[in-house]
CSV table of C-alpha atoms in Angstrom, one decimal:
chain,number,residue,atom,x,y,z
A,42,UNK,CA,171.8,-46.7,-40.8
A,43,UNK,CA,171.8,-48.4,-37.4
A,44,UNK,CA,169.5,-51.1,-38.8
A,45,UNK,CA,171.8,-51.8,-41.7
A,46,UNK,CA,174.9,-52.0,-39.6
A,47,UNK,CA,173.2,-54.6,-37.3
A,48,UNK,CA,172.4,-56.7,-40.3
A,49,UNK,CA,175.8,-56.2,-41.9
A,50,UNK,CA,178.1,-57.4,-39.1
A,51,UNK,CA,175.8,-59.3,-36.8
A,52,UNK,CA,174.0,-61.4,-39.3
A,53,UNK,CA,177.1,-62.6,-41.3
A,54,UNK,CA,177.5,-66.0,-39.7
A,55,UNK,CA,181.2,-65.5,-39.4
A,56,UNK,CA,183.0,-68.9,-39.6
A,57,UNK,CA,185.5,-67.7,-37.0
A,58,UNK,CA,184.3,-64.5,-35.4
A,59,UNK,CA,181.0,-65.9,-34.1
A,60,UNK,CA,182.7,-68.5,-32.1
A,61,UNK,CA,185.4,-66.1,-30.9
A,62,UNK,CA,183.4,-63.4,-29.3
A,63,UNK,CA,179.8,-64.7,-29.1
A,64,UNK,CA,178.3,-62.1,-31.3
A,65,UNK,CA,175.8,-64.0,-33.3
A,66,UNK,CA,172.6,-63.5,-35.2
A,67,UNK,CA,170.0,-60.7,-34.7
A,68,UNK,CA,167.3,-59.5,-37.1
A,69,UNK,CA,166.4,-55.9,-37.8
A,70,UNK,CA,164.4,-55.7,-34.6
A,71,UNK,CA,167.5,-56.8,-32.6
A,72,UNK,CA,165.7,-60.1,-32.0
A,73,UNK,CA,167.9,-63.0,-31.1
A,74,UNK,CA,168.1,-65.5,-34.0
A,75,UNK,CA,170.7,-67.9,-32.7
A,76,UNK,CA,169.5,-68.5,-29.2
A,77,UNK,CA,172.7,-70.4,-28.2
A,78,UNK,CA,174.3,-66.9,-28.2
A,79,UNK,CA,173.1,-64.0,-26.2
A,80,UNK,CA,172.7,-60.2,-26.1
A,81,UNK,CA,176.1,-59.8,-24.4
A,82,UNK,CA,177.6,-57.3,-26.8
A,83,UNK,CA,174.5,-55.2,-27.6
A,84,UNK,CA,173.7,-54.0,-24.1
A,85,UNK,CA,176.4,-52.3,-22.0
A,86,UNK,CA,177.5,-55.1,-19.7
A,87,UNK,CA,180.5,-54.3,-17.6
A,88,UNK,CA,181.2,-57.9,-16.8
A,89,UNK,CA,179.8,-61.4,-17.4
A,90,UNK,CA,180.2,-64.3,-14.9
A,91,UNK,CA,179.8,-67.9,-16.0
A,92,UNK,CA,179.1,-70.6,-13.5
A,93,UNK,CA,178.9,-74.4,-13.9
A,94,UNK,CA,176.7,-76.6,-11.8
A,95,UNK,CA,178.8,-79.0,-9.7
A,96,UNK,CA,177.3,-81.5,-7.2
A,97,UNK,CA,174.9,-79.3,-5.4
A,98,UNK,CA,176.2,-75.8,-5.9
A,99,UNK,CA,177.4,-73.3,-8.6
A,100,UNK,CA,181.1,-73.0,-9.3
A,101,UNK,CA,182.4,-69.9,-11.0
A,102,UNK,CA,184.2,-71.0,-14.2
A,103,UNK,CA,184.9,-67.8,-16.2
A,104,UNK,CA,184.4,-64.1,-16.2
A,105,UNK,CA,184.5,-61.4,-18.9
A,106,UNK,CA,185.1,-57.7,-18.5
A,107,UNK,CA,184.0,-55.3,-21.2
A,108,UNK,CA,185.2,-51.7,-21.7
A,109,UNK,CA,183.4,-49.0,-23.8
A,110,UNK,CA,184.2,-45.6,-25.2
A,111,UNK,CA,182.2,-42.4,-24.6
A,112,UNK,CA,179.9,-43.4,-27.5
A,113,UNK,CA,178.9,-46.7,-25.8
A,114,UNK,CA,180.9,-48.8,-28.3
A,115,UNK,CA,182.9,-51.8,-27.2
A,116,UNK,CA,186.7,-51.1,-27.2
A,117,UNK,CA,188.1,-54.0,-25.2
A,118,UNK,CA,186.9,-57.4,-24.1
A,119,UNK,CA,188.9,-59.5,-21.5
A,120,UNK,CA,188.1,-63.1,-21.0
A,121,UNK,CA,189.4,-64.9,-17.8
A,122,UNK,CA,189.2,-68.5,-16.8
A,123,UNK,CA,190.3,-70.3,-13.6
A,124,UNK,CA,193.5,-72.4,-14.3
A,125,UNK,CA,194.7,-75.6,-12.7
A,126,UNK,CA,196.2,-73.6,-9.8
A,127,UNK,CA,192.7,-72.1,-9.1
A,128,UNK,CA,194.0,-68.6,-10.1
A,129,UNK,CA,192.3,-66.3,-12.6
A,130,UNK,CA,194.2,-66.4,-15.9
A,131,UNK,CA,193.5,-64.1,-18.8
A,132,UNK,CA,193.0,-66.3,-21.9
A,133,UNK,CA,192.1,-63.8,-24.6
A,134,UNK,CA,191.7,-60.1,-25.3
A,135,UNK,CA,189.9,-58.3,-28.1
A,136,UNK,CA,190.4,-54.7,-29.3
A,137,UNK,CA,187.7,-53.0,-31.3
A,138,UNK,CA,188.2,-49.8,-33.3
A,139,UNK,CA,185.7,-47.6,-35.2
A,140,UNK,CA,185.9,-44.8,-37.9
A,141,UNK,CA,184.5,-41.3,-37.5
A,142,UNK,CA,181.0,-42.5,-38.5
A,143,UNK,CA,180.9,-45.1,-35.7
A,144,UNK,CA,181.3,-48.0,-38.0
A,145,UNK,CA,183.1,-51.0,-36.6
A,146,UNK,CA,186.2,-51.3,-38.9
A,147,UNK,CA,188.8,-53.4,-37.0
A,148,UNK,CA,189.0,-56.2,-34.5
A,149,UNK,CA,192.3,-57.5,-33.1
A,150,UNK,CA,192.2,-60.7,-31.0
A,151,UNK,CA,195.2,-61.6,-28.9
A,152,UNK,CA,195.7,-64.7,-26.8
A,153,UNK,CA,197.8,-65.1,-23.7
A,154,UNK,CA,200.7,-67.6,-23.5
A,155,UNK,CA,200.0,-69.5,-20.2
A,156,UNK,CA,203.8,-70.1,-19.7
A,157,UNK,CA,205.2,-66.7,-20.5
A,158,UNK,CA,202.1,-64.7,-19.6
A,159,UNK,CA,202.7,-62.6,-22.7
A,160,UNK,CA,200.2,-61.6,-25.3
A,161,UNK,CA,200.4,-62.9,-28.8
A,162,UNK,CA,198.5,-61.9,-31.9
A,163,UNK,CA,195.9,-64.3,-33.1
A,164,UNK,CA,193.4,-62.9,-35.6
A,165,UNK,CA,192.7,-59.5,-37.2
A,166,UNK,CA,189.5,-58.4,-38.9
A,167,UNK,CA,189.1,-55.4,-41.2
A,168,UNK,CA,185.7,-54.2,-42.6
A,169,UNK,CA,185.2,-52.4,-46.0
A,170,UNK,CA,182.2,-50.2,-46.7
A,171,UNK,CA,180.8,-49.0,-50.0
A,172,UNK,CA,179.5,-45.5,-50.9
A,173,UNK,CA,176.1,-46.3,-49.3
A,174,UNK,CA,177.9,-47.1,-46.0
A,175,UNK,CA,177.1,-50.8,-46.4
A,176,UNK,CA,179.6,-53.4,-45.3
A,177,UNK,CA,180.7,-55.2,-48.5
A,178,UNK,CA,183.9,-57.1,-47.4
A,179,UNK,CA,185.3,-58.5,-44.2
A,180,UNK,CA,188.9,-59.6,-44.4
A,181,UNK,CA,190.3,-61.9,-41.7
A,182,UNK,CA,194.0,-62.3,-41.2
A,183,UNK,CA,195.8,-64.8,-39.0
A,184,UNK,CA,199.1,-64.3,-37.2
A,185,UNK,CA,201.9,-66.6,-38.4
A,186,UNK,CA,204.3,-67.2,-35.4
A,187,UNK,CA,207.1,-68.5,-37.7
A,188,UNK,CA,207.3,-65.5,-40.0
A,189,UNK,CA,205.9,-63.1,-37.4
A,190,UNK,CA,203.5,-61.4,-39.8
A,191,UNK,CA,199.8,-61.4,-40.7
A,192,UNK,CA,198.7,-63.8,-43.4
A,193,UNK,CA,195.4,-64.2,-45.3
A,194,UNK,CA,192.8,-66.5,-43.7
A,195,UNK,CA,189.2,-65.6,-44.7
A,196,UNK,CA,187.5,-63.1,-46.9
A,197,UNK,CA,183.7,-62.5,-46.8
A,198,UNK,CA,182.0,-60.8,-49.7
A,199,UNK,CA,178.5,-59.3,-49.0
A,200,UNK,CA,175.7,-58.4,-51.4
A,201,UNK,CA,172.3,-56.7,-50.8
A,202,UNK,CA,168.9,-56.3,-52.5
A,203,UNK,CA,167.2,-53.1,-53.6
A,204,UNK,CA,166.0,-52.6,-50.1
A,205,UNK,CA,169.6,-52.8,-48.9
A,206,UNK,CA,168.9,-56.0,-47.0
A,207,UNK,CA,171.7,-58.4,-46.8
A,208,UNK,CA,171.0,-61.3,-49.1
A,209,UNK,CA,174.3,-63.2,-49.6
A,210,UNK,CA,177.7,-63.7,-48.0
A,211,UNK,CA,180.3,-65.7,-49.7
A,212,UNK,CA,183.3,-66.8,-47.6
A,213,UNK,CA,186.6,-67.5,-49.4
A,214,UNK,CA,189.4,-69.4,-47.7
A,215,UNK,CA,193.1,-68.7,-48.4
A,216,UNK,CA,195.0,-71.7,-49.8
A,217,UNK,CA,198.5,-71.3,-48.4
A,218,UNK,CA,200.0,-73.8,-50.9
A,219,UNK,CA,198.5,-72.3,-54.1
A,220,UNK,CA,198.5,-68.8,-52.6
A,221,UNK,CA,195.0,-67.9,-53.9
A,222,UNK,CA,191.4,-67.7,-52.6
A,223,UNK,CA,189.0,-70.6,-52.8
A,224,UNK,CA,185.3,-70.5,-52.3
A,225,UNK,CA,184.2,-72.2,-49.0
A,226,UNK,CA,180.9,-71.1,-47.6
A,227,UNK,CA,177.7,-69.4,-48.8
A,228,UNK,CA,175.1,-67.8,-46.6
A,229,UNK,CA,171.7,-66.9,-48.2
A,230,UNK,CA,169.1,-64.7,-46.5
A,231,UNK,CA,165.4,-64.4,-47.4
A,232,UNK,CA,163.0,-61.8,-45.8
A,233,UNK,CA,159.2,-61.3,-45.6
A,234,UNK,CA,157.4,-58.1,-46.5
A,235,UNK,CA,158.1,-56.8,-43.0
A,236,UNK,CA,161.8,-57.1,-43.8
A,237,UNK,CA,162.1,-59.9,-41.1
A,238,UNK,CA,164.5,-62.7,-41.8
A,239,UNK,CA,162.5,-65.8,-42.5
A,240,UNK,CA,165.1,-68.1,-43.9
A,241,UNK,CA,168.8,-68.6,-43.8
A,242,UNK,CA,170.5,-71.3,-45.8
A,243,UNK,CA,174.1,-72.3,-45.2
A,244,UNK,CA,175.9,-73.9,-48.2
A,245,UNK,CA,179.4,-75.5,-48.6
A,246,UNK,CA,181.4,-75.4,-51.9
A,247,UNK,CA,181.8,-78.9,-53.4
A,248,UNK,CA,185.1,-79.2,-55.2
A,249,UNK,CA,184.0,-82.3,-57.1
A,250,UNK,CA,180.9,-80.8,-58.8
A,251,UNK,CA,182.2,-77.2,-58.6
A,252,UNK,CA,178.9,-76.1,-57.2
A,253,UNK,CA,177.3,-75.1,-53.9
A,254,UNK,CA,175.8,-77.9,-51.8
A,255,UNK,CA,173.1,-77.3,-49.1
A,256,UNK,CA,174.2,-78.0,-45.5
A,257,UNK,CA,171.9,-76.3,-43.0
A,258,UNK,CA,168.7,-74.2,-43.1
A,259,UNK,CA,167.1,-71.9,-40.5
A,260,UNK,CA,163.4,-71.0,-40.7
A,261,UNK,CA,162.0,-68.3,-38.4
A,262,UNK,CA,158.5,-67.4,-37.3
A,263,UNK,CA,157.5,-64.2,-35.6
A,264,UNK,CA,154.8,-62.8,-33.4
A,265,UNK,CA,152.7,-59.8,-34.4
A,266,UNK,CA,155.1,-57.4,-32.6
A,267,UNK,CA,158.1,-58.8,-34.4
A,268,UNK,CA,159.5,-61.2,-31.8
A,269,UNK,CA,161.0,-64.4,-33.0
A,270,UNK,CA,158.8,-67.3,-31.8
A,271,UNK,CA,160.7,-70.2,-33.3
A,272,UNK,CA,163.9,-71.0,-35.1
A,273,UNK,CA,163.8,-74.4,-36.9
A,274,UNK,CA,167.1,-76.0,-37.9
A,275,UNK,CA,167.2,-78.5,-40.7
A,276,UNK,CA,170.1,-80.4,-42.2
A,277,UNK,CA,170.5,-81.4,-45.8
A,278,UNK,CA,170.1,-85.1,-46.5
A,279,UNK,CA,172.2,-85.9,-49.6
A,280,UNK,CA,170.7,-89.4,-50.0
A,281,UNK,CA,167.2,-88.2,-50.9
A,282,UNK,CA,168.0,-84.5,-51.5
A,283,UNK,CA,165.7,-83.2,-48.8
A,284,UNK,CA,165.8,-81.2,-45.6
A,285,UNK,CA,165.5,-83.1,-42.3
A,286,UNK,CA,164.7,-81.7,-38.9
A,287,UNK,CA,167.6,-81.2,-36.5
A,288,UNK,CA,166.4,-78.9,-33.6
A,289,UNK,CA,164.0,-76.2,-32.8
A,290,UNK,CA,164.3,-73.1,-30.5
A,291,UNK,CA,161.0,-72.0,-29.0
A,292,UNK,CA,161.1,-68.5,-27.4
A,293,UNK,CA,158.9,-67.1,-24.6
A,294,UNK,CA,158.5,-63.4,-23.9
A,295,UNK,CA,156.9,-61.4,-21.1
A,296,UNK,CA,154.3,-58.6,-21.5
A,297,UNK,CA,157.0,-56.1,-22.3
A,298,UNK,CA,158.3,-58.3,-25.2
A,299,UNK,CA,161.5,-59.2,-23.2
A,300,UNK,CA,162.9,-62.7,-23.9
A,301,UNK,CA,162.4,-64.7,-20.7
A,302,UNK,CA,162.9,-68.3,-21.8
A,303,UNK,CA,163.9,-70.6,-24.6
A,304,UNK,CA,163.3,-74.3,-24.9
A,305,UNK,CA,165.5,-76.3,-27.3
A,306,UNK,CA,164.0,-79.6,-28.6
A,307,UNK,CA,166.0,-82.1,-30.7
A,308,UNK,CA,164.6,-84.2,-33.5
A,309,UNK,CA,164.6,-87.9,-32.5
A,310,UNK,CA,164.9,-89.4,-36.0
A,311,UNK,CA,164.4,-93.0,-34.9
A,312,UNK,CA,161.2,-92.1,-33.0
A,313,UNK,CA,160.1,-89.4,-35.5
A,314,UNK,CA,159.3,-86.9,-32.8
A,315,UNK,CA,160.7,-83.9,-30.9
A,316,UNK,CA,162.4,-84.5,-27.6
A,317,UNK,CA,163.5,-82.2,-24.8
A,318,UNK,CA,167.1,-81.1,-24.8
A,319,UNK,CA,167.8,-77.8,-23.1
A,320,UNK,CA,166.1,-74.8,-21.8
A,321,UNK,CA,167.2,-71.3,-20.7
A,322,UNK,CA,165.5,-69.3,-18.0
A,323,UNK,CA,166.2,-65.5,-18.4
A,324,UNK,CA,165.8,-62.8,-15.9
A,325,UNK,CA,165.6,-59.1,-16.9
A,326,UNK,CA,165.3,-55.9,-15.0
A,327,UNK,CA,162.4,-53.4,-15.6
A,328,UNK,CA,164.3,-51.8,-18.5
A,329,UNK,CA,164.9,-55.2,-20.3
A,330,UNK,CA,168.6,-55.4,-19.3
A,331,UNK,CA,169.6,-59.0,-18.8
A,332,UNK,CA,170.6,-60.0,-15.3
A,333,UNK,CA,170.9,-63.7,-15.5
A,334,UNK,CA,170.4,-66.8,-17.6
A,335,UNK,CA,170.2,-70.3,-16.1
A,336,UNK,CA,170.5,-73.2,-18.5
A,337,UNK,CA,169.1,-76.7,-17.8
A,338,UNK,CA,169.6,-80.0,-19.6
A,339,UNK,CA,166.9,-82.7,-20.0
A,340,UNK,CA,167.6,-86.2,-18.6
A,341,UNK,CA,165.7,-88.9,-20.4
A,342,UNK,CA,166.6,-91.4,-17.8
A,343,UNK,CA,165.1,-89.5,-14.9
A,344,UNK,CA,162.6,-87.4,-17.0
A,345,UNK,CA,163.7,-84.2,-15.2
A,346,UNK,CA,165.5,-81.0,-15.9
A,347,UNK,CA,168.9,-80.6,-14.2
A,348,UNK,CA,171.0,-77.4,-13.8
A,349,UNK,CA,173.9,-77.0,-16.2
A,350,UNK,CA,175.2,-73.5,-16.5
A,351,UNK,CA,174.5,-70.0,-15.2
A,352,UNK,CA,175.5,-66.6,-16.5
A,353,UNK,CA,175.3,-63.4,-14.5
A,354,UNK,CA,175.4,-60.1,-16.3
A,355,UNK,CA,176.6,-57.0,-14.4
A,356,UNK,CA,176.0,-53.5,-15.7
A,357,UNK,CA,176.9,-50.6,-13.5
A,358,UNK,CA,174.3,-48.3,-15.3
A,359,UNK,CA,171.4,-50.3,-14.0
A,360,UNK,CA,170.5,-52.2,-10.8
A,361,UNK,CA,173.1,-54.8,-9.6
A,362,UNK,CA,172.0,-58.4,-9.9
A,363,UNK,CA,171.5,-60.0,-6.5
A,364,UNK,CA,173.7,-62.9,-7.5
A,365,UNK,CA,176.7,-60.6,-7.9
A,366,UNK,CA,176.3,-58.3,-4.9
A,367,UNK,CA,174.3,-59.0,-1.8
A,368,UNK,CA,174.6,-55.4,-0.7
A,369,UNK,CA,174.3,-52.1,-2.5
A,370,UNK,CA,177.7,-51.6,-4.2
A,371,UNK,CA,177.1,-47.9,-4.1
A,372,UNK,CA,178.2,-48.2,-0.5
A,373,UNK,CA,181.7,-49.1,-1.7
A,374,UNK,CA,183.8,-46.4,-3.4
A,375,UNK,CA,187.2,-46.2,-4.9
A,376,UNK,CA,188.6,-42.7,-4.7
A,377,UNK,CA,190.3,-41.2,-6.6
A,378,UNK,CA,189.7,-43.3,-9.6
A,379,UNK,CA,191.7,-42.9,-11.9
A,380,UNK,CA,194.6,-42.4,-9.6
A,381,UNK,CA,198.3,-41.8,-9.9
A,382,UNK,CA,199.5,-43.8,-6.9
A,383,UNK,CA,197.0,-44.1,-4.0
A,384,UNK,CA,193.3,-45.0,-4.1
A,385,UNK,CA,191.0,-45.2,-1.0
A,386,UNK,CA,188.5,-47.9,-0.5
A,387,UNK,CA,185.6,-46.1,1.2
A,388,UNK,CA,183.5,-48.8,3.0
A,389,UNK,CA,180.1,-47.5,4.1
A,390,UNK,CA,179.0,-51.0,5.2
A,391,UNK,CA,179.6,-53.0,8.3
A,392,UNK,CA,181.2,-55.8,6.3
A,393,UNK,CA,184.8,-56.7,6.5
A,394,UNK,CA,185.8,-57.5,3.0
A,395,UNK,CA,188.8,-59.5,1.7
A,396,UNK,CA,190.1,-57.9,-1.5
A,397,UNK,CA,192.3,-58.9,-4.4
A,398,UNK,CA,193.9,-56.5,-6.9
A,399,UNK,CA,194.3,-58.1,-10.3
A,400,UNK,CA,196.0,-56.8,-13.4
A,401,UNK,CA,194.9,-57.4,-17.0
A,402,UNK,CA,197.2,-60.4,-17.2
A,403,UNK,CA,195.2,-62.1,-14.5
A,404,UNK,CA,198.0,-61.8,-11.9
A,405,UNK,CA,197.1,-61.0,-8.3
A,406,UNK,CA,199.1,-58.0,-7.4
A,407,UNK,CA,197.8,-57.3,-3.9
A,408,UNK,CA,195.7,-59.1,-1.3
A,409,UNK,CA,194.3,-57.8,2.0
A,410,UNK,CA,191.4,-57.0,4.2
A,411,UNK,CA,189.2,-53.9,4.4
A,412,UNK,CA,189.1,-53.6,8.2
A,413,UNK,CA,187.6,-50.2,8.6
A,414,UNK,CA,185.7,-47.5,6.8
A,415,UNK,CA,188.8,-46.4,4.8
A,416,UNK,CA,191.5,-48.6,3.4
A,417,UNK,CA,194.4,-47.6,1.1
A,418,UNK,CA,195.4,-49.3,-2.1
A,419,UNK,CA,199.0,-48.4,-3.0
A,420,UNK,CA,199.7,-48.6,-6.7
A,421,UNK,CA,202.9,-46.5,-6.7
A,422,UNK,CA,205.1,-49.5,-7.6
A,423,UNK,CA,202.8,-50.8,-10.3
A,424,UNK,CA,202.6,-50.1,-14.0
A,425,UNK,CA,200.0,-47.7,-15.4
A,426,UNK,CA,196.9,-49.3,-16.8
A,427,UNK,CA,193.6,-51.1,-15.8
A,428,UNK,CA,193.2,-53.1,-12.6
A,429,UNK,CA,190.3,-55.0,-11.1
A,430,UNK,CA,189.5,-55.0,-7.4
A,431,UNK,CA,187.5,-58.0,-6.3
A,432,UNK,CA,185.6,-58.0,-3.0
A,433,UNK,CA,185.0,-61.2,-1.1
A,434,UNK,CA,182.8,-62.2,1.9
A,435,UNK,CA,183.1,-65.6,3.5
A,436,UNK,CA,185.3,-66.8,0.6
A,437,UNK,CA,182.8,-65.9,-2.1
A,438,UNK,CA,183.4,-63.0,-4.5
A,439,UNK,CA,180.6,-60.4,-4.2
A,440,UNK,CA,181.5,-58.0,-6.9
A,441,UNK,CA,184.4,-56.5,-8.9
A,442,UNK,CA,185.3,-52.8,-9.5
A,443,UNK,CA,187.7,-51.4,-12.1
A,444,UNK,CA,190.6,-49.2,-11.0
A,445,UNK,CA,192.7,-47.2,-13.4
A,446,UNK,CA,196.2,-46.0,-12.7
A,447,UNK,CA,197.4,-43.1,-14.9
């Protein structure tokens, strides 16, 4: 059942969802199919930090905090970005809900109004399953601020073969003027005898011919142990009715079959050859948990790779990445946590930290220094809910802890 669910709601190629929460394509082995995305929502990351390369140093650009229930399922995802005033601002929040069988049935996305700092509804997903517990329909609603109600937006219809492998997804878009559904996108999936996805074709509905027209195709190759070696993208050429190269993703794995690098080459149509474009360097811990990904872009002018983006993945259940914390975070405790009013920062290091207490709206509620081994955080005048305590040394944030007020 776990295999089927992964296919059902991670292989859909959502026209909206994939761009919203960076959950993209994995095959039945949990191999990454779309390597522009990442394994952010399959492993239990507590937080994700994104840096941009500026001049000669990394600049923190965004951060994501993820909450889970007791079953390890994502319940909430908070995305922050630095605003023009160089303060952290919560841009969007996602709420996930599951049924008694652990099936992901609902997703609510809200966005923050930067002027009022109030949440507003944005999109809502609801999943329907058949008697075999296969996902057969995904309905996406969008919030209408004028009427203040949910309205139809997308509806995805899924079909399977006799092996219960996902073979087709047809997306229908809602026509607000005619108030009916219209065909929009078609995703077709083909598998080999090992039930590995080997081809994915994306088609668009042509209203003139009243038929599906090819748009893009992915072709996948695998190693003997089921790891994806390459993902070839081709675009449909309407002039001569043929597929033409677009780009190719080439993956590299270590001896434990953990993904450690990806090179992305673009097809240079005028030169009829592949050219360097982008590469990702991935670091994992001994258990295969992702710790960091550094992306570099190719410069044709200088014929060199240059730094572009870095993501740091923090998971409190495994070792702390050195980029996030330069000391053992176990030497910093928040107690009690959860708390009703007062929480103690127990500092077992010799460092004098500067801290910020931030609420879920991105507002800084408290600032101060941890001067000794025990410092108090007073939340008695604050609302109940989740807070984040960020620890700084020499002006640079080292790590962030969650603090819950009951």
